[in-house]
CSV table of C-alpha atoms and ligand atoms in Angstrom, one decimal:
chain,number,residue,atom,x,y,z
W,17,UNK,CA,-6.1,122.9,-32.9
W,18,UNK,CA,-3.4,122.2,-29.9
W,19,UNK,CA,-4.8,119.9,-27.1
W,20,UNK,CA,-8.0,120.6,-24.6
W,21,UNK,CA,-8.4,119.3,-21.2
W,22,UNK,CA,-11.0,120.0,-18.4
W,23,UNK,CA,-8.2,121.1,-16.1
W,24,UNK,CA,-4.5,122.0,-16.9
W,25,UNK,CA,-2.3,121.8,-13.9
W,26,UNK,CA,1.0,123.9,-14.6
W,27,UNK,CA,4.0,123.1,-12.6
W,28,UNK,CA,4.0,118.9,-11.4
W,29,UNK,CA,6.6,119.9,-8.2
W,30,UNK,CA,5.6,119.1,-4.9
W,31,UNK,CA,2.0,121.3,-5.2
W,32,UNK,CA,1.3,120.4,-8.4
W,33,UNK,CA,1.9,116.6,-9.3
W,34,UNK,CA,0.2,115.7,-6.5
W,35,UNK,CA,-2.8,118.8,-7.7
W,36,UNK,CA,-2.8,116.8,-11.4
W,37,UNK,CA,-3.2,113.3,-9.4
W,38,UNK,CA,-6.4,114.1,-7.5
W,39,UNK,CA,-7.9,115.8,-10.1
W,40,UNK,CA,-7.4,112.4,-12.0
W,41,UNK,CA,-8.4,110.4,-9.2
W,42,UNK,CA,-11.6,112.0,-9.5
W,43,UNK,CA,-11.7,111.3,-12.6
W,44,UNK,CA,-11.0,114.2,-14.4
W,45,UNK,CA,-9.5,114.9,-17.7
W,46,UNK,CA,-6.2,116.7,-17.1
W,47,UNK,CA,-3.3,117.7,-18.6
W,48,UNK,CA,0.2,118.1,-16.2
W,49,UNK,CA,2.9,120.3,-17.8
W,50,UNK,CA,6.8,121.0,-16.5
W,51,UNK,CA,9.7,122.9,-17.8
W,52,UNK,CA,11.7,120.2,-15.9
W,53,UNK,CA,11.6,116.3,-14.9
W,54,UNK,CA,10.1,115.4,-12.2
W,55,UNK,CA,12.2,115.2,-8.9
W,56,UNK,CA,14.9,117.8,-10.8
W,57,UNK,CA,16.5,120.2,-8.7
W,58,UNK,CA,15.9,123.8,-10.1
W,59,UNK,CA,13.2,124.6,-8.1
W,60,UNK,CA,12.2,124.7,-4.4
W,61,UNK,CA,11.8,120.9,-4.2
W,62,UNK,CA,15.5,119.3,-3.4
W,63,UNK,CA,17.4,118.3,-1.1
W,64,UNK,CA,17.0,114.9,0.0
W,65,UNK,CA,14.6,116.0,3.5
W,66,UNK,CA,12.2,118.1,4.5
W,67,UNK,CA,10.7,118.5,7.5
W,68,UNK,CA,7.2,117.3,8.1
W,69,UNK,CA,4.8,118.9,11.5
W,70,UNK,CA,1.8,118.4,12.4
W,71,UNK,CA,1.9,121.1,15.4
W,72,UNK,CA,2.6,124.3,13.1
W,73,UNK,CA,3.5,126.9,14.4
W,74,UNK,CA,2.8,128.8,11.7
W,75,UNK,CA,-0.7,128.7,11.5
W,76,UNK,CA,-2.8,126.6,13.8
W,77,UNK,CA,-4.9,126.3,10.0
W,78,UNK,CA,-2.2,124.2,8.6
W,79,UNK,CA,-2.8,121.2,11.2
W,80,UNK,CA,-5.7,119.7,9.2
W,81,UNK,CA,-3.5,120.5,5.6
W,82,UNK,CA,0.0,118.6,7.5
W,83,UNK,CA,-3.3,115.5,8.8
W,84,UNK,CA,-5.0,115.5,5.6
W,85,UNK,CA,-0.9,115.4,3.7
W,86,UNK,CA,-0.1,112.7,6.2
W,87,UNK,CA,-2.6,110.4,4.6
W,88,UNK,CA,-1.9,110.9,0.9
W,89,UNK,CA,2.0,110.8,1.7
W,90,UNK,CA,1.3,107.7,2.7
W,91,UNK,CA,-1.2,106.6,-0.3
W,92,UNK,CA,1.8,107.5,-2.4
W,93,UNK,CA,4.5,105.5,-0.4
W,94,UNK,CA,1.6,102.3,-1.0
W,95,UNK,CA,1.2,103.1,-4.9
W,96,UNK,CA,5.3,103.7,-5.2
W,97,UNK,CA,6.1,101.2,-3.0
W,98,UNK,CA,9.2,103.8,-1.3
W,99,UNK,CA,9.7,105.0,2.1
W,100,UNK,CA,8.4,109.0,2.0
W,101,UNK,CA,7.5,109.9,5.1
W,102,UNK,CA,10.0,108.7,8.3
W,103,UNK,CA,7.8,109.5,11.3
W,104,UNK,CA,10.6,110.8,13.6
W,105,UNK,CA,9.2,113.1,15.9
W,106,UNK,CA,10.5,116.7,16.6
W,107,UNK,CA,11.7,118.8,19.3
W,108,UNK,CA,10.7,122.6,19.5
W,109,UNK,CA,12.9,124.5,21.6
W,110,UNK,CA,12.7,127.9,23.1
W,111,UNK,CA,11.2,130.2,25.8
W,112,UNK,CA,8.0,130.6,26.8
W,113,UNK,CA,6.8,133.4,25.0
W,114,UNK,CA,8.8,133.1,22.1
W,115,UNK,CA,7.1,132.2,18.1
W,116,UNK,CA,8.2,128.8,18.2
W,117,UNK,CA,6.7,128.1,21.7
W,118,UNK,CA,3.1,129.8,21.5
W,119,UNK,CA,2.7,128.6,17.8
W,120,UNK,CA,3.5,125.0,18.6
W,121,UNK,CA,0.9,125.8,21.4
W,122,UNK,CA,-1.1,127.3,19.2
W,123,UNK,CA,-1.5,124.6,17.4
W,124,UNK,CA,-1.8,121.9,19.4
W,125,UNK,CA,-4.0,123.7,21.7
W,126,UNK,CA,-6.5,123.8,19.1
W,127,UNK,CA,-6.7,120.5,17.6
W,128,UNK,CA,-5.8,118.4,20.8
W,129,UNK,CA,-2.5,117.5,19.6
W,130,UNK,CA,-0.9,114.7,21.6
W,131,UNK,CA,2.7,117.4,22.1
W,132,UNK,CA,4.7,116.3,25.4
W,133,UNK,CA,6.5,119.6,27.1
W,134,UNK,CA,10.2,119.4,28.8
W,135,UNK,CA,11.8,121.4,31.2
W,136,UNK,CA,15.5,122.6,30.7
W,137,UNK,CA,17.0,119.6,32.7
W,138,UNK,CA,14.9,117.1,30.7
W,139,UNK,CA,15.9,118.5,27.7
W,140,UNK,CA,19.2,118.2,28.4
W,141,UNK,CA,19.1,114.6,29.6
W,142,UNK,CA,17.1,113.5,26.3
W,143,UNK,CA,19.1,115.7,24.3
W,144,UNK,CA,23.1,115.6,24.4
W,145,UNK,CA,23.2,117.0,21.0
W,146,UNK,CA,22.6,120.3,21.5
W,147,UNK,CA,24.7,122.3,23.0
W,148,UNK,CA,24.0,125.7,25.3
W,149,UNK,CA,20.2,126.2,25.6
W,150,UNK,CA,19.4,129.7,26.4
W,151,UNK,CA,18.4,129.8,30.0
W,152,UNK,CA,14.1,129.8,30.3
W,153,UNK,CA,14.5,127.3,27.3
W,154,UNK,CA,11.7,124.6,27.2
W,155,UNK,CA,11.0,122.1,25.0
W,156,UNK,CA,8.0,120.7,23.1
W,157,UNK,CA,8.0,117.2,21.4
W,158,UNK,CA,5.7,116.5,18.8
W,159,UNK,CA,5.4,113.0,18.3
W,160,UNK,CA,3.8,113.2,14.8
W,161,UNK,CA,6.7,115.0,12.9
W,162,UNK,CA,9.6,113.5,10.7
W,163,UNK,CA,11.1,113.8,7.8
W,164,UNK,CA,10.0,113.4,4.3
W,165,UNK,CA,11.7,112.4,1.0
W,166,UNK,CA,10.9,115.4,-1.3
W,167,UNK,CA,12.6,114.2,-5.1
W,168,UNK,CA,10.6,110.4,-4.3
W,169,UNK,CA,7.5,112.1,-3.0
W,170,UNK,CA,7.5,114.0,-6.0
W,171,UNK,CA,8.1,111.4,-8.5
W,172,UNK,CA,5.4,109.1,-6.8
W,173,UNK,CA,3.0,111.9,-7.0
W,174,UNK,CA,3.3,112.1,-11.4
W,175,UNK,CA,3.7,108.3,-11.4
W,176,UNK,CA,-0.1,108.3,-9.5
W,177,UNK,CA,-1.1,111.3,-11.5
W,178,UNK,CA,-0.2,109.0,-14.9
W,179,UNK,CA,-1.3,106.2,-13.6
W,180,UNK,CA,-4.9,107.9,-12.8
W,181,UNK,CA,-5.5,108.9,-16.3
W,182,UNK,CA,-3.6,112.3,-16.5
W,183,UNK,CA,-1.4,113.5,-19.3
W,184,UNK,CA,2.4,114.4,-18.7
W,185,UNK,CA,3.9,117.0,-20.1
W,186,UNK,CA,7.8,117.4,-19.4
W,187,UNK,CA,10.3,119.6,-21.1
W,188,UNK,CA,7.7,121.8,-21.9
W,189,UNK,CA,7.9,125.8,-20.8
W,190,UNK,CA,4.0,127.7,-20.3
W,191,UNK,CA,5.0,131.2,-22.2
W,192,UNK,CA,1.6,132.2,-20.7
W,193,UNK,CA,-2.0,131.8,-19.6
W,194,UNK,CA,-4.5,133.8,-21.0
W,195,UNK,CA,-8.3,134.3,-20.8
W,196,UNK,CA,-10.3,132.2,-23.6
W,197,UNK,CA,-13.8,132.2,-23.2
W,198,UNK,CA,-15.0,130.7,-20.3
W,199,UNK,CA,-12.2,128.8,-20.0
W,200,UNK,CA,-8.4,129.5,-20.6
W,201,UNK,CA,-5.1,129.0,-23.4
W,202,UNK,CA,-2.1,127.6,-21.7
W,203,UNK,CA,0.8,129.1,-24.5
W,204,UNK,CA,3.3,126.1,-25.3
W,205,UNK,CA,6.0,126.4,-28.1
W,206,UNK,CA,4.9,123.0,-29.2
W,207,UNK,CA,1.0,124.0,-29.5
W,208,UNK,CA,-1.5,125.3,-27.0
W,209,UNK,CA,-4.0,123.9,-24.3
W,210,UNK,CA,-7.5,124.6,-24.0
W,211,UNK,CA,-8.8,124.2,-20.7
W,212,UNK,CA,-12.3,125.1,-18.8
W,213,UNK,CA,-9.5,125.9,-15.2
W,214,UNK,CA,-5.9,126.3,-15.1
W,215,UNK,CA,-4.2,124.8,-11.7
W,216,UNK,CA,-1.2,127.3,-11.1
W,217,UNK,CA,1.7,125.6,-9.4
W,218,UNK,CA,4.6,126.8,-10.7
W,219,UNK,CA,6.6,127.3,-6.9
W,220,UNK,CA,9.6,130.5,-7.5
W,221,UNK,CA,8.3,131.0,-11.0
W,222,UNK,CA,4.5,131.8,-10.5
W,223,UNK,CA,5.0,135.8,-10.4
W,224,UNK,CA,5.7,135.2,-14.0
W,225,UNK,CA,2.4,134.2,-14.8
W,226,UNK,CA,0.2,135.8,-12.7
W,227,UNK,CA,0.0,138.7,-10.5
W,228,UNK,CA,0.5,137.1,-7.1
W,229,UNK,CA,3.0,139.2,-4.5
W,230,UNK,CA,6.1,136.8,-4.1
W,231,UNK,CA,9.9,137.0,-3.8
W,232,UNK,CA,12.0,134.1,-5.5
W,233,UNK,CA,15.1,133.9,-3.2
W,234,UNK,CA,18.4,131.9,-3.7
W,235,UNK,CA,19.1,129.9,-0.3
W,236,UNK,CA,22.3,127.9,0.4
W,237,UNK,CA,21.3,124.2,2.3
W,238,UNK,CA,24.5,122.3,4.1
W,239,UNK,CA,25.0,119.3,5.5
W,240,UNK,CA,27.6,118.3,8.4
W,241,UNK,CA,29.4,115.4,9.0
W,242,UNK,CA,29.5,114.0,12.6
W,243,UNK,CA,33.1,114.5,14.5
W,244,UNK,CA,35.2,111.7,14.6
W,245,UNK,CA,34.3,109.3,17.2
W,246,UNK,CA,31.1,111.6,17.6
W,247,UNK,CA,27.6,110.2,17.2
W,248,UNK,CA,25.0,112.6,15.1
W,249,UNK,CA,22.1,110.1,14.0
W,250,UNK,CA,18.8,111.0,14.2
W,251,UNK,CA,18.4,109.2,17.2
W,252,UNK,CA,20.5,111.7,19.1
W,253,UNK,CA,19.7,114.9,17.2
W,254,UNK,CA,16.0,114.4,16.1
W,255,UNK,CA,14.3,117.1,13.9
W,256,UNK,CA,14.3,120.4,15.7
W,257,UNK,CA,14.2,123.7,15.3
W,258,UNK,CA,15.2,126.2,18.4
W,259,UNK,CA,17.3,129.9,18.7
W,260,UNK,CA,20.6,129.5,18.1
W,261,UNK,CA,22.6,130.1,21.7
W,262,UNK,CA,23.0,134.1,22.1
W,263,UNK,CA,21.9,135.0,18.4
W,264,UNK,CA,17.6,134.8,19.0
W,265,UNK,CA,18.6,133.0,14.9
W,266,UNK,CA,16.6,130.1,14.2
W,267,UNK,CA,18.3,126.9,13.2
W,268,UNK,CA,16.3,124.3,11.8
W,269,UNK,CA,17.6,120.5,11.0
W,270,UNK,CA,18.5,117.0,11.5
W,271,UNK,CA,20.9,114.5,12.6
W,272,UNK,CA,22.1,111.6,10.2
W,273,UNK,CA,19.9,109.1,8.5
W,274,UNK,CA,21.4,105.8,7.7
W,275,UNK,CA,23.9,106.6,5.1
W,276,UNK,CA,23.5,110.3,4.9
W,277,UNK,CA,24.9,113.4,6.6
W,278,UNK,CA,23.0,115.6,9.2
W,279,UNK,CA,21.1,118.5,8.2
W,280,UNK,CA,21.4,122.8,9.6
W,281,UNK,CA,19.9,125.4,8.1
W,282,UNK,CA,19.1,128.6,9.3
W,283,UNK,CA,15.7,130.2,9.3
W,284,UNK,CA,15.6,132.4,5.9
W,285,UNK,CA,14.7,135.7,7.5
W,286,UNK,CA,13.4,138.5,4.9
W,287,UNK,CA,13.2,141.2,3.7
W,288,UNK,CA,14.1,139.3,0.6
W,289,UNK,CA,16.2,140.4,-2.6
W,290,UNK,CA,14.1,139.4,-5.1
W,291,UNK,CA,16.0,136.5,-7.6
W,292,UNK,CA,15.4,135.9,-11.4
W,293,UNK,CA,14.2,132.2,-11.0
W,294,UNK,CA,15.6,131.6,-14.7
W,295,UNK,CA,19.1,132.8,-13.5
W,296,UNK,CA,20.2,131.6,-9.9
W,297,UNK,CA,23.7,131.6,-8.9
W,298,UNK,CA,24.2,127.7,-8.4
W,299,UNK,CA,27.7,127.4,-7.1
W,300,UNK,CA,28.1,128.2,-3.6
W,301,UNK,CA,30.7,130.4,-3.4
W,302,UNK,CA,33.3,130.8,-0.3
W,303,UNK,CA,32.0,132.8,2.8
W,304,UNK,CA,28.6,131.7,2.3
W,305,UNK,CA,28.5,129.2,4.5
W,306,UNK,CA,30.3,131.0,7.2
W,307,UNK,CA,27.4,132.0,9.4
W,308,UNK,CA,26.0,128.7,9.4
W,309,UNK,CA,29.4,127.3,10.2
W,310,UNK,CA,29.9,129.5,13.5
W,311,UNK,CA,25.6,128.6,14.6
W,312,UNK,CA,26.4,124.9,14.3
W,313,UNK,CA,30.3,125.5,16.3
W,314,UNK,CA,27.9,127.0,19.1
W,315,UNK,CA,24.8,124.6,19.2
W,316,UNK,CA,25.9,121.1,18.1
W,317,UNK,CA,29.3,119.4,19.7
W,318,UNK,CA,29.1,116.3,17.5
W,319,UNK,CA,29.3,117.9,14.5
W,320,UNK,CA,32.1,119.1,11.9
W,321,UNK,CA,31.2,122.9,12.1
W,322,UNK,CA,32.9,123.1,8.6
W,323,UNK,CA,29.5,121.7,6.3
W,324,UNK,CA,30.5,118.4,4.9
W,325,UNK,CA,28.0,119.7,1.2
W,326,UNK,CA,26.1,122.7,0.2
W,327,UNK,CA,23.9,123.3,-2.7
W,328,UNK,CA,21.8,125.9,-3.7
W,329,UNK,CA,17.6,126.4,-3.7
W,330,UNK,CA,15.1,128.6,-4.4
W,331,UNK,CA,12.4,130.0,-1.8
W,332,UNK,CA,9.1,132.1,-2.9
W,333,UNK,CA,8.4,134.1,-0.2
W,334,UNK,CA,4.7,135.8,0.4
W,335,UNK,CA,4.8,139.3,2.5
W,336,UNK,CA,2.9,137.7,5.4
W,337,UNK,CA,4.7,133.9,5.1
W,338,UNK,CA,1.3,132.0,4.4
W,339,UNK,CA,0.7,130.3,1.2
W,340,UNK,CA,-1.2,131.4,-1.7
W,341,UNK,CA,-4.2,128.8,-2.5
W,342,UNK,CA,-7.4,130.0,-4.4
W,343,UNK,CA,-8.5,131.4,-7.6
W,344,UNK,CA,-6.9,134.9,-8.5
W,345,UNK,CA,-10.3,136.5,-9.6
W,346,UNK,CA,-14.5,135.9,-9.3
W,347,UNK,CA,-14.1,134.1,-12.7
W,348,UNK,CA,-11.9,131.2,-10.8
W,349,UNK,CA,-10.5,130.0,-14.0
W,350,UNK,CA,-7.0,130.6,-12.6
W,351,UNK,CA,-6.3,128.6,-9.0
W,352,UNK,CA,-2.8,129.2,-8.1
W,353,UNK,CA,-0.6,126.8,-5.2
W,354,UNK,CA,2.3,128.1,-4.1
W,355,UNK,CA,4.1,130.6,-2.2
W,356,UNK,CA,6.0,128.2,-0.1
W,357,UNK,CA,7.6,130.6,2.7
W,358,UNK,CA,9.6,127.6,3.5
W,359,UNK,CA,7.6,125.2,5.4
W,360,UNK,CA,4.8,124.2,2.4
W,361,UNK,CA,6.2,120.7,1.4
W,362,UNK,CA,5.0,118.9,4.5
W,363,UNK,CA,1.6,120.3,3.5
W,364,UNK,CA,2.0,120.1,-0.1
W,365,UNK,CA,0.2,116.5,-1.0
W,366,UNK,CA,-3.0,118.2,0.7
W,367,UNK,CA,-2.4,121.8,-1.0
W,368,UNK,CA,-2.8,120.1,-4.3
W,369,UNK,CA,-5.8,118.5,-3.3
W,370,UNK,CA,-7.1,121.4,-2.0
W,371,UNK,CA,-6.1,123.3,-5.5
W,372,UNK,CA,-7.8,120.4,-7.4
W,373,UNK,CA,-11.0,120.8,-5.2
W,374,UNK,CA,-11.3,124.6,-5.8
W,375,UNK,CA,-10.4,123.6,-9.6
W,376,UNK,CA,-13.7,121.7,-9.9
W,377,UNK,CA,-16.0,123.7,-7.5
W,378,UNK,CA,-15.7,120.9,-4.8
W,379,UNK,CA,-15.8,122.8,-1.1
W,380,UNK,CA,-12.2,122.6,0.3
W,381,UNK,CA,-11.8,119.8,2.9
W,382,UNK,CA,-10.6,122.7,5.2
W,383,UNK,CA,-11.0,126.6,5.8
W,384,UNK,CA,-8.3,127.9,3.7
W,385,UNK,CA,-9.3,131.4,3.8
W,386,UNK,CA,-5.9,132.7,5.6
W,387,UNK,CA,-4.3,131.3,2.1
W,388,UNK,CA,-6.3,133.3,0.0
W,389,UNK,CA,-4.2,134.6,-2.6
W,390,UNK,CA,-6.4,137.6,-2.7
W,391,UNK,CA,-6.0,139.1,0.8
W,392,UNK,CA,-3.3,141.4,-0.5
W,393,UNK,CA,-5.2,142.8,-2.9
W,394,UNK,CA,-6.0,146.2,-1.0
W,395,UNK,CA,-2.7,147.1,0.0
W,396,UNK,CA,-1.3,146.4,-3.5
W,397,UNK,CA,-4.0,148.8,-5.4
W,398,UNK,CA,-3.7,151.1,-2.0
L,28,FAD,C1,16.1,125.2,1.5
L,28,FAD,C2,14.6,124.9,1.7
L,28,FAD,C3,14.2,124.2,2.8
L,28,FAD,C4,12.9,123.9,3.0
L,28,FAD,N1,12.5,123.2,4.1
L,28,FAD,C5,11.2,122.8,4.3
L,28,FAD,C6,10.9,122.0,5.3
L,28,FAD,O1,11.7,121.5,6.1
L,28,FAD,N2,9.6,121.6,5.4
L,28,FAD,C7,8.6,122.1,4.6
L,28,FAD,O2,7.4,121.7,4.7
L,28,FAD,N3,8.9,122.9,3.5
L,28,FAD,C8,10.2,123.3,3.4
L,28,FAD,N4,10.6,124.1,2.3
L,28,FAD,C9,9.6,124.5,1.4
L,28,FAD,C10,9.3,123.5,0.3
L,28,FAD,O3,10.3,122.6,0.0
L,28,FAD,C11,8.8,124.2,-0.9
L,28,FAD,O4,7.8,125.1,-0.5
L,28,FAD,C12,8.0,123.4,-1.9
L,28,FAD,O5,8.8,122.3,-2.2
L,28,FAD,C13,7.7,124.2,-3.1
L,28,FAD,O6,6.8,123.5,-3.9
L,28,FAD,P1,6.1,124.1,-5.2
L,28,FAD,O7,5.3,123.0,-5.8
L,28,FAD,O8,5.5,125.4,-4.8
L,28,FAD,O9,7.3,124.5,-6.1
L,28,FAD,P2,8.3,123.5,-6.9
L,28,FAD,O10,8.4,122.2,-6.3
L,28,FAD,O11,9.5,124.3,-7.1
L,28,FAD,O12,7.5,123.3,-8.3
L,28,FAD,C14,7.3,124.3,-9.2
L,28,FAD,C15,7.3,123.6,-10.6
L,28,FAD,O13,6.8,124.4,-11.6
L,28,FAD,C16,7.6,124.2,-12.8
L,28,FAD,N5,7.4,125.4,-13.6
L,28,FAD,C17,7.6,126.7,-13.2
L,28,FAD,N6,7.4,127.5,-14.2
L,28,FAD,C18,7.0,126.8,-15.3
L,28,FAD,C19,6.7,127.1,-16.6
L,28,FAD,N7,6.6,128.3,-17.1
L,28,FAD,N8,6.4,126.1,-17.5
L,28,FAD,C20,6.4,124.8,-17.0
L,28,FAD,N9,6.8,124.4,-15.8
L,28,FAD,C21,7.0,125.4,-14.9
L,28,FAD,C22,9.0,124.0,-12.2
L,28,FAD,O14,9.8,123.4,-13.2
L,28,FAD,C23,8.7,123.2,-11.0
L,28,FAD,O15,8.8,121.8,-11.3
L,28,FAD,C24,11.9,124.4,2.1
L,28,FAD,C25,12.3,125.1,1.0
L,28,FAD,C26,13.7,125.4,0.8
L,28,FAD,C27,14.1,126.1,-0.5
């Protein structure tokens, strides 16, 4: 007979445990499944940080998902009783003109957002760890960014989901979701589940069941240990993201928190090689880290160039960098979350609110009609 459920969330990382835990704080019956433990690291959800905005640059449409996220981060740090959001604030840094200027702008612009602009020389004065601006280079501060801690958000997220009423299913793979009258079948090995909407939130491994446009793709994070005698805490190299001197590259990162190394990536730039989620390379292998080596040599003085720790992750990349939230058809029995670009964990609390709203025909708490997973449609029939 296999188990039924109003609403089966599939996937309980950073979209989807906190998708199965509003849809049980409203009291629904669900069921959360994942091929994984919560917090694990074979996804897109590792790491340790992540970098939390409320200016996005992105999208000035993602300021009420990073507000609305804000709150539940911090329902989650009350119910878990850990630290998951660090409010840190964040410098953006480069010319006027460039994406990561007008976005911020954008952005805060539009919803009144309390971001504090810097000239070159006060940069440099609050800033001693960075290295080389670009001449023109400006800086914006947005006091409402920080850092968050993805594996404990995660975990916190299923622990409220559970203790809401939901059922958790770990260690279990979905071999597919399939139509069943009204409603659909999620296929299990150990038995199926029946369920009037199926929450899709399975991060690099949704294009395998359902036909969404999105490119799984192995990144390599690092970390970087402060020279010696050197200071790089986050109180001298805050969260940032800026142009690498003479490159145009973004860089994106953090200095030290207590205990831990600093933070550098680069900004994954596509086209993307599309990965086999299943199959990901996870040793970093020598050479790869060279080109983030020589960025941090040029930008940061009080860091090791050479990165201290590296480990792999996996992106899902959409063709136009905005998420995927929304049913895939008129029937709306399937609501996929994903399609993380990059930046979706800050947001992700409120993107699984906003699947569980469109999961029982609540109106979204926002306009999230740039995230429609359907706006490719023409140009993938075309
Ligand atoms: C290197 C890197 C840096 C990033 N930096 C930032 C940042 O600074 N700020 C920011 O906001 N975002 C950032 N992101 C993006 C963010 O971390 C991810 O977008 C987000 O965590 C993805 O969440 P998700 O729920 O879509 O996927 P995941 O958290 O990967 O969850 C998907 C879940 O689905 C499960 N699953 C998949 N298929 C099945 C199946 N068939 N059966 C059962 N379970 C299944 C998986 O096991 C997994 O638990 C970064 C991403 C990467 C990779």
């Amino acid at each position: 007979m296999g188990e039924r459920a109003d609403v089966a969330v599939v996937g309980l990382g950073a979209i989807g445990s906190s998708a199965a835990w509003r849809l049980a704080a409203r009291g629904r019956d669900v069921v959360g499944i994942d091929q994984h433990q919560p917090g694990h690291a074979w996804g897109g959800s590792h790491g340790r940080t992540r970098l939390f905005r409320v200016a996005c640059l992105e999208h000035p449409g993602l300021t009420p998902i990073a507000r609305r996220a804000r709150e539940l981060w911090r329902e989650l740090e009350a119910s878990s009783g850990e630290e998951l959001l660090l409010e840190t604030g964040a410098i953006m840094i480069g010319r006027p003109g460039s994406r990561i200027i007008e976005g911020t702008l954008a952005a805060a612009r539009e919803h009144d957002l309390p971001v504090e602009r810097l000239t070159a020389d006060e940069l440099e004065r609050w800033l001693p760890g960075h290295a080389r601006l670009e001449p023109g280079d400006i800086g914006l501060w947005d006091p409402e960014a920080g850092i968050l801690r993805p594996e404990a958000a995660i975990v916190a997220a299923v622990d409220a989901a559970r203790a809401a009423g939901a059922r958790i299913r770990t260690g279990e793979r979905v071999l597919a979701i399939e139509p069943d009258g009204d409603g659909v079948v999620v296929r299990l090995a150990a038995g199926d589940v029946r369920a009037r909407r199926v929450v899709l939130a399975a991060g690099p491994w949704l294009g395998q069941l359902a036909d969404v446009p999105l490119v799984p793709h192995r990144v390599v994070m690092t970390w970087f240990r402060a020279r010696d005698g050197h200071d790089a805490s986050i109180d001298r190299l805050p969260v940032f993201i800026r142009t690498a001197p003479g490159t145009g590259q973004w860089i994106w990162g953090h200095g030290a928190l207590a205990g831990d190394l600093a933070k550098v990536g680069p900004e994954f730039d596509g086209p993307f090689e599309p990965d086999d989620p299943d199959a990901i390379d996870r040793e970093v292998h020598a050479g790869e880290t060279d080109g983030i080596a020589a960025l941090v040599a040029a930008t940061f003085p009080d860091l090791e160039p050479e990165p201290a720790e590296s480990t792999t992750c996996t992106m899902a990349h959409t063709p136009d960098g905005q998420f995927l939230v929304g049913p895939t058809d008129a029937s709306g029995r399937v609501v996929v979350a994903g399609g993380c670009s990059g930046h979706s964990f800050k947001h992700a609390a409120a993107l699984g609110e906003l699947a569980a709203q469109l999961a029982v025909d609540e109106a979204p708490f926002t306009d999230i009609g740039f995230l429609d997973p359907r706006r490719f449609a023409a140009s993938r029939v075309a």
